[in-house]
Amino acid sequence: FVSLPLFCGGERRWTPGLSMSTYTVRAQRWISGSGKLRHFDVCHNPAASTMLSTAEDGSLKLWNFEKRRVEATVKAHTDEALRVALLDGSEAVVTGGADGFAKVWALEDKDGGGQTLGAEKLKLEVGGQVYAVGSWTSSTIFTASENQVGFFDLETGEAFGALQFPKLGDLRHGGVRNE
């Protein structure tokens, strides 16, 4: 059992926020305040002192570091939400799910400061569980799924390239859901 500080917020006191327990072949992560819900990925937004997480219930959560609580939640995917990445410019995030889709979500400024999650801006059919998402320019999204890396235009959602790889076997994230 390993307990790591997740929310340090500049304080000298370190509060364990992320616990990871590894047994058999899967790792499970819990974030304080989430009950038994497993979180599969986290992404820090240093510009806004927030963190984004994806969870087994398909949700995307926006966490406030200073208040140490969830500021916004959206149902991002019909199955597990597996990956999250902040897009260049910090005005949007991309998520990838076990439902075979990558989705782009707006990050909006709130009145009085802070950020919240906005509407879904784009939905990309990837064709299999999404194992990685990200961007390297302000106009391109990449996704990694079963046996390929796909490249998409952020404005149109059109695929403009893919790298194919031989399938090595049946690999799945998530495992058995917590009840």
mmCIF file of C-alpha atoms in Angstrom:
data_model
loop_
_atom_site.group_PDB
_atom_site.id
_atom_site.type_symbol
_atom_site.label_atom_id
_atom_site.label_comp_id
_atom_site.label_asym_id
_atom_site.label_seq_id
_atom_site.Cartn_x
_atom_site.Cartn_y
_atom_site.Cartn_z
ATOM 1 C CA PHE A 1 0.000 0.000 0.000
ATOM 2 C CA VAL A 2 1.429 3.377 -1.034
ATOM 3 C CA SER A 3 -0.005 6.726 0.010
ATOM 4 C CA LEU A 4 1.122 9.824 -1.860
ATOM 5 C CA PRO A 5 0.419 13.540 -1.312
ATOM 6 C CA LEU A 6 -1.831 14.813 -4.080
ATOM 7 C CA PHE A 7 -2.968 18.183 -2.771
ATOM 8 C CA CYS A 8 -0.012 19.981 -1.243
ATOM 9 C CA GLY A 9 -1.139 23.530 -2.099
ATOM 10 C CA GLY A 10 2.037 25.138 -0.780
ATOM 11 C CA GLU A 11 1.373 23.980 2.782
ATOM 12 C CA ARG A 12 4.031 22.322 4.877
ATOM 13 C CA ARG A 13 1.587 19.602 5.947
ATOM 14 C CA TRP A 14 1.238 16.816 3.376
ATOM 15 C CA THR A 15 -2.181 15.225 3.295
ATOM 16 C CA PRO A 16 -2.423 11.838 1.598
ATOM 17 C CA GLY A 17 -4.818 12.333 -1.264
ATOM 18 C CA LEU A 18 -3.970 9.612 -3.735
ATOM 19 C CA SER A 19 -3.755 6.037 -2.574
ATOM 20 C CA MET A 20 -2.658 3.262 -4.847
ATOM 21 C CA SER A 21 -3.027 -0.393 -4.065
ATOM 22 C CA THR A 22 -1.545 -2.933 -6.426
ATOM 23 C CA TYR A 23 -2.587 -6.554 -6.356
ATOM 24 C CA THR A 24 -2.711 -9.243 -9.029
ATOM 25 C CA VAL A 25 -2.393 -7.375 -12.331
ATOM 26 C CA ARG A 26 -4.259 -4.111 -11.786
ATOM 27 C CA ALA A 27 -3.649 -0.894 -9.932
ATOM 28 C CA GLN A 28 -6.510 1.011 -8.357
ATOM 29 C CA ARG A 29 -6.435 4.652 -7.394
ATOM 30 C CA TRP A 30 -8.691 6.517 -5.013
ATOM 31 C CA ILE A 31 -8.828 10.259 -4.499
ATOM 32 C CA SER A 32 -9.910 11.545 -1.095
ATOM 33 C CA GLY A 33 -13.551 12.548 -1.154
ATOM 34 C CA SER A 34 -14.484 10.189 -3.989
ATOM 35 C CA GLY A 35 -15.562 7.193 -1.941
ATOM 36 C CA LYS A 36 -14.820 3.907 -3.695
ATOM 37 C CA LEU A 37 -14.610 5.488 -7.148
ATOM 38 C CA ARG A 38 -11.397 4.601 -9.024
ATOM 39 C CA HIS A 39 -9.678 7.362 -10.993
ATOM 40 C CA PHE A 40 -7.665 6.315 -14.031
ATOM 41 C CA ASP A 41 -5.829 9.519 -14.982
ATOM 42 C CA VAL A 42 -5.057 12.981 -13.620
ATOM 43 C CA CYS A 43 -3.801 16.154 -15.282
ATOM 44 C CA HIS A 44 -2.588 19.317 -13.553
ATOM 45 C CA ASN A 45 -3.466 22.776 -14.886
ATOM 46 C CA PRO A 46 -0.799 25.056 -13.353
ATOM 47 C CA ALA A 47 -2.353 28.191 -14.874
ATOM 48 C CA ALA A 48 -5.490 27.796 -12.756
ATOM 49 C CA SER A 49 -4.314 25.739 -9.730
ATOM 50 C CA THR A 50 -6.673 22.952 -10.728
ATOM 51 C CA MET A 51 -6.474 19.282 -11.518
ATOM 52 C CA LEU A 52 -8.607 17.178 -13.859
ATOM 53 C CA SER A 53 -9.355 13.498 -13.289
ATOM 54 C CA THR A 54 -11.163 10.717 -15.132
ATOM 55 C CA ALA A 55 -13.011 7.947 -13.333
ATOM 56 C CA GLU A 56 -14.610 4.553 -13.720
ATOM 57 C CA ASP A 57 -18.142 6.011 -13.737
ATOM 58 C CA GLY A 58 -17.315 7.882 -16.980
ATOM 59 C CA SER A 59 -16.938 11.236 -15.261
ATOM 60 C CA LEU A 60 -14.486 14.068 -15.806
ATOM 61 C CA LYS A 61 -13.876 16.063 -12.628
ATOM 62 C CA LEU A 62 -12.287 19.482 -12.147
ATOM 63 C CA TRP A 63 -10.616 19.767 -8.718
ATOM 64 C CA ASN A 64 -9.630 23.001 -6.956
ATOM 65 C CA PHE A 65 -6.226 22.658 -5.246
ATOM 66 C CA GLU A 66 -6.734 25.435 -2.715
ATOM 67 C CA LYS A 67 -10.227 24.393 -1.617
ATOM 68 C CA ARG A 68 -9.413 20.686 -1.985
ATOM 69 C CA ARG A 69 -12.752 19.832 -3.513
ATOM 70 C CA VAL A 70 -14.474 19.092 -6.806
ATOM 71 C CA GLU A 71 -15.550 22.281 -8.583
ATOM 72 C CA ALA A 72 -17.279 20.669 -11.572
ATOM 73 C CA THR A 73 -18.212 17.222 -12.889
ATOM 74 C CA VAL A 74 -19.481 16.141 -16.305
ATOM 75 C CA LYS A 75 -20.501 12.716 -17.577
ATOM 76 C CA ALA A 76 -17.775 12.445 -20.202
ATOM 77 C CA HIS A 77 -18.195 8.848 -21.403
ATOM 78 C CA THR A 78 -20.794 6.082 -21.333
ATOM 79 C CA ASP A 79 -18.189 3.647 -20.006
ATOM 80 C CA GLU A 80 -14.992 4.307 -18.033
ATOM 81 C CA ALA A 81 -13.254 7.618 -18.733
ATOM 82 C CA LEU A 82 -9.645 6.453 -19.012
ATOM 83 C CA ARG A 83 -7.487 9.425 -20.050
ATOM 84 C CA VAL A 84 -7.375 13.212 -19.767
ATOM 85 C CA ALA A 85 -4.966 15.805 -21.186
ATOM 86 C CA LEU A 86 -4.890 19.583 -21.167
ATOM 87 C CA LEU A 87 -4.765 20.973 -24.701
ATOM 88 C CA ASP A 88 -2.284 23.680 -25.691
ATOM 89 C CA GLY A 89 -3.499 27.059 -24.474
ATOM 90 C CA SER A 90 -5.318 25.577 -21.434
ATOM 91 C CA GLU A 91 -8.745 26.482 -22.840
ATOM 92 C CA ALA A 92 -9.876 22.905 -23.411
ATOM 93 C CA VAL A 93 -9.227 19.334 -22.307
ATOM 94 C CA VAL A 94 -9.473 16.061 -24.194
ATOM 95 C CA THR A 95 -10.688 12.822 -22.628
ATOM 96 C CA GLY A 96 -10.527 9.263 -23.889
ATOM 97 C CA GLY A 97 -12.813 6.465 -22.820
ATOM 98 C CA ALA A 98 -13.468 2.761 -22.932
ATOM 99 C CA ASP A 99 -16.486 3.592 -25.121
ATOM 100 C CA GLY A 100 -14.175 4.211 -28.110
ATOM 101 C CA PHE A 101 -14.481 7.999 -28.200
ATOM 102 C CA ALA A 102 -12.177 10.934 -27.540
ATOM 103 C CA LYS A 103 -13.993 14.130 -26.555
ATOM 104 C CA VAL A 104 -12.918 17.749 -26.259
ATOM 105 C CA TRP A 105 -14.387 19.827 -23.426
ATOM 106 C CA ALA A 106 -14.243 23.599 -22.955
ATOM 107 C CA LEU A 107 -12.603 25.047 -19.849
ATOM 108 C CA GLU A 108 -14.411 28.258 -18.977
ATOM 109 C CA ASP A 109 -13.584 31.031 -16.537
ATOM 110 C CA LYS A 110 -16.071 31.515 -13.709
ATOM 111 C CA ASP A 111 -17.297 34.861 -12.433
ATOM 112 C CA GLY A 112 -15.225 35.707 -9.384
ATOM 113 C CA GLY A 113 -12.246 33.631 -10.530
ATOM 114 C CA GLY A 114 -11.508 29.987 -11.090
ATOM 115 C CA GLN A 115 -12.574 27.662 -13.863
ATOM 116 C CA THR A 116 -15.413 25.297 -14.644
ATOM 117 C CA LEU A 117 -16.046 22.617 -17.244
ATOM 118 C CA GLY A 118 -17.984 23.801 -20.266
ATOM 119 C CA ALA A 119 -19.833 22.009 -23.021
ATOM 120 C CA GLU A 120 -18.555 19.178 -25.177
ATOM 121 C CA LYS A 121 -16.888 20.808 -28.195
ATOM 122 C CA LEU A 122 -15.938 17.768 -30.254
ATOM 123 C CA LYS A 123 -16.521 13.995 -30.290
ATOM 124 C CA LEU A 124 -14.100 11.753 -32.181
ATOM 125 C CA GLU A 125 -14.739 8.083 -32.915
ATOM 126 C CA VAL A 126 -11.465 6.297 -32.272
ATOM 127 C CA GLY A 127 -12.525 2.664 -32.667
ATOM 128 C CA GLY A 128 -11.486 0.953 -29.449
ATOM 129 C CA GLN A 129 -10.505 1.852 -25.915
ATOM 130 C CA VAL A 130 -8.482 5.051 -25.762
ATOM 131 C CA TYR A 131 -5.161 4.461 -24.000
ATOM 132 C CA ALA A 132 -3.657 7.943 -24.503
ATOM 133 C CA VAL A 133 -4.787 11.410 -25.600
ATOM 134 C CA GLY A 134 -2.968 14.691 -26.072
ATOM 135 C CA SER A 135 -1.906 17.499 -28.360
ATOM 136 C CA TRP A 136 1.402 18.904 -29.473
ATOM 137 C CA THR A 137 0.073 21.924 -31.356
ATOM 138 C CA SER A 138 -2.966 24.096 -30.764
ATOM 139 C CA SER A 139 -4.756 22.487 -33.723
ATOM 140 C CA THR A 140 -3.943 18.757 -33.474
ATOM 141 C CA ILE A 141 -5.160 15.984 -31.180
ATOM 142 C CA PHE A 142 -3.642 12.520 -31.053
ATOM 143 C CA THR A 143 -5.224 9.372 -29.653
ATOM 144 C CA ALA A 144 -3.802 5.919 -29.030
ATOM 145 C CA SER A 145 -6.182 2.978 -29.141
ATOM 146 C CA GLU A 146 -6.054 -0.786 -29.699
ATOM 147 C CA ASN A 147 -3.440 -0.869 -32.449
ATOM 148 C CA GLN A 148 -3.086 2.653 -33.813
ATOM 149 C CA VAL A 149 -2.271 6.252 -33.066
ATOM 150 C CA GLY A 150 -4.732 8.597 -34.763
ATOM 151 C CA PHE A 151 -4.271 12.284 -35.588
ATOM 152 C CA PHE A 152 -7.255 14.659 -35.707
ATOM 153 C CA ASP A 153 -7.798 18.308 -36.629
ATOM 154 C CA LEU A 154 -9.100 20.123 -33.534
ATOM 155 C CA GLU A 155 -11.324 22.504 -35.502
ATOM 156 C CA THR A 156 -13.055 20.025 -37.823
ATOM 157 C CA GLY A 157 -12.652 16.706 -36.015
ATOM 158 C CA GLU A 158 -11.401 15.141 -39.246
ATOM 159 C CA ALA A 159 -8.778 12.402 -39.047
ATOM 160 C CA PHE A 160 -5.745 13.260 -41.153
ATOM 161 C CA GLY A 161 -3.415 10.407 -40.350
ATOM 162 C CA ALA A 162 -2.803 7.222 -38.408
ATOM 163 C CA LEU A 163 0.086 4.983 -37.440
ATOM 164 C CA GLN A 164 -0.880 1.298 -37.448
ATOM 165 C CA PHE A 165 0.782 -1.266 -35.192
ATOM 166 C CA PRO A 166 0.406 -5.039 -35.021
ATOM 167 C CA LYS A 167 -2.009 -6.076 -32.289
ATOM 168 C CA LEU A 168 -0.118 -7.759 -29.455
ATOM 169 C CA GLY A 169 -3.057 -9.265 -27.610
ATOM 170 C CA ASP A 170 -6.126 -8.314 -25.657
ATOM 171 C CA LEU A 171 -5.290 -5.466 -23.279
ATOM 172 C CA ARG A 172 -8.038 -3.764 -21.281
ATOM 173 C CA HIS A 173 -7.997 -1.086 -18.591
ATOM 174 C CA GLY A 174 -10.462 -0.941 -15.768
ATOM 175 C CA GLY A 175 -11.145 -4.493 -14.778
ATOM 176 C CA VAL A 176 -14.004 -5.256 -12.428
ATOM 177 C CA ARG A 177 -16.007 -2.251 -11.253
ATOM 178 C CA ASN A 178 -16.283 -1.420 -7.566
ATOM 179 C CA GLU A 179 -19.864 -1.846 -6.373
#
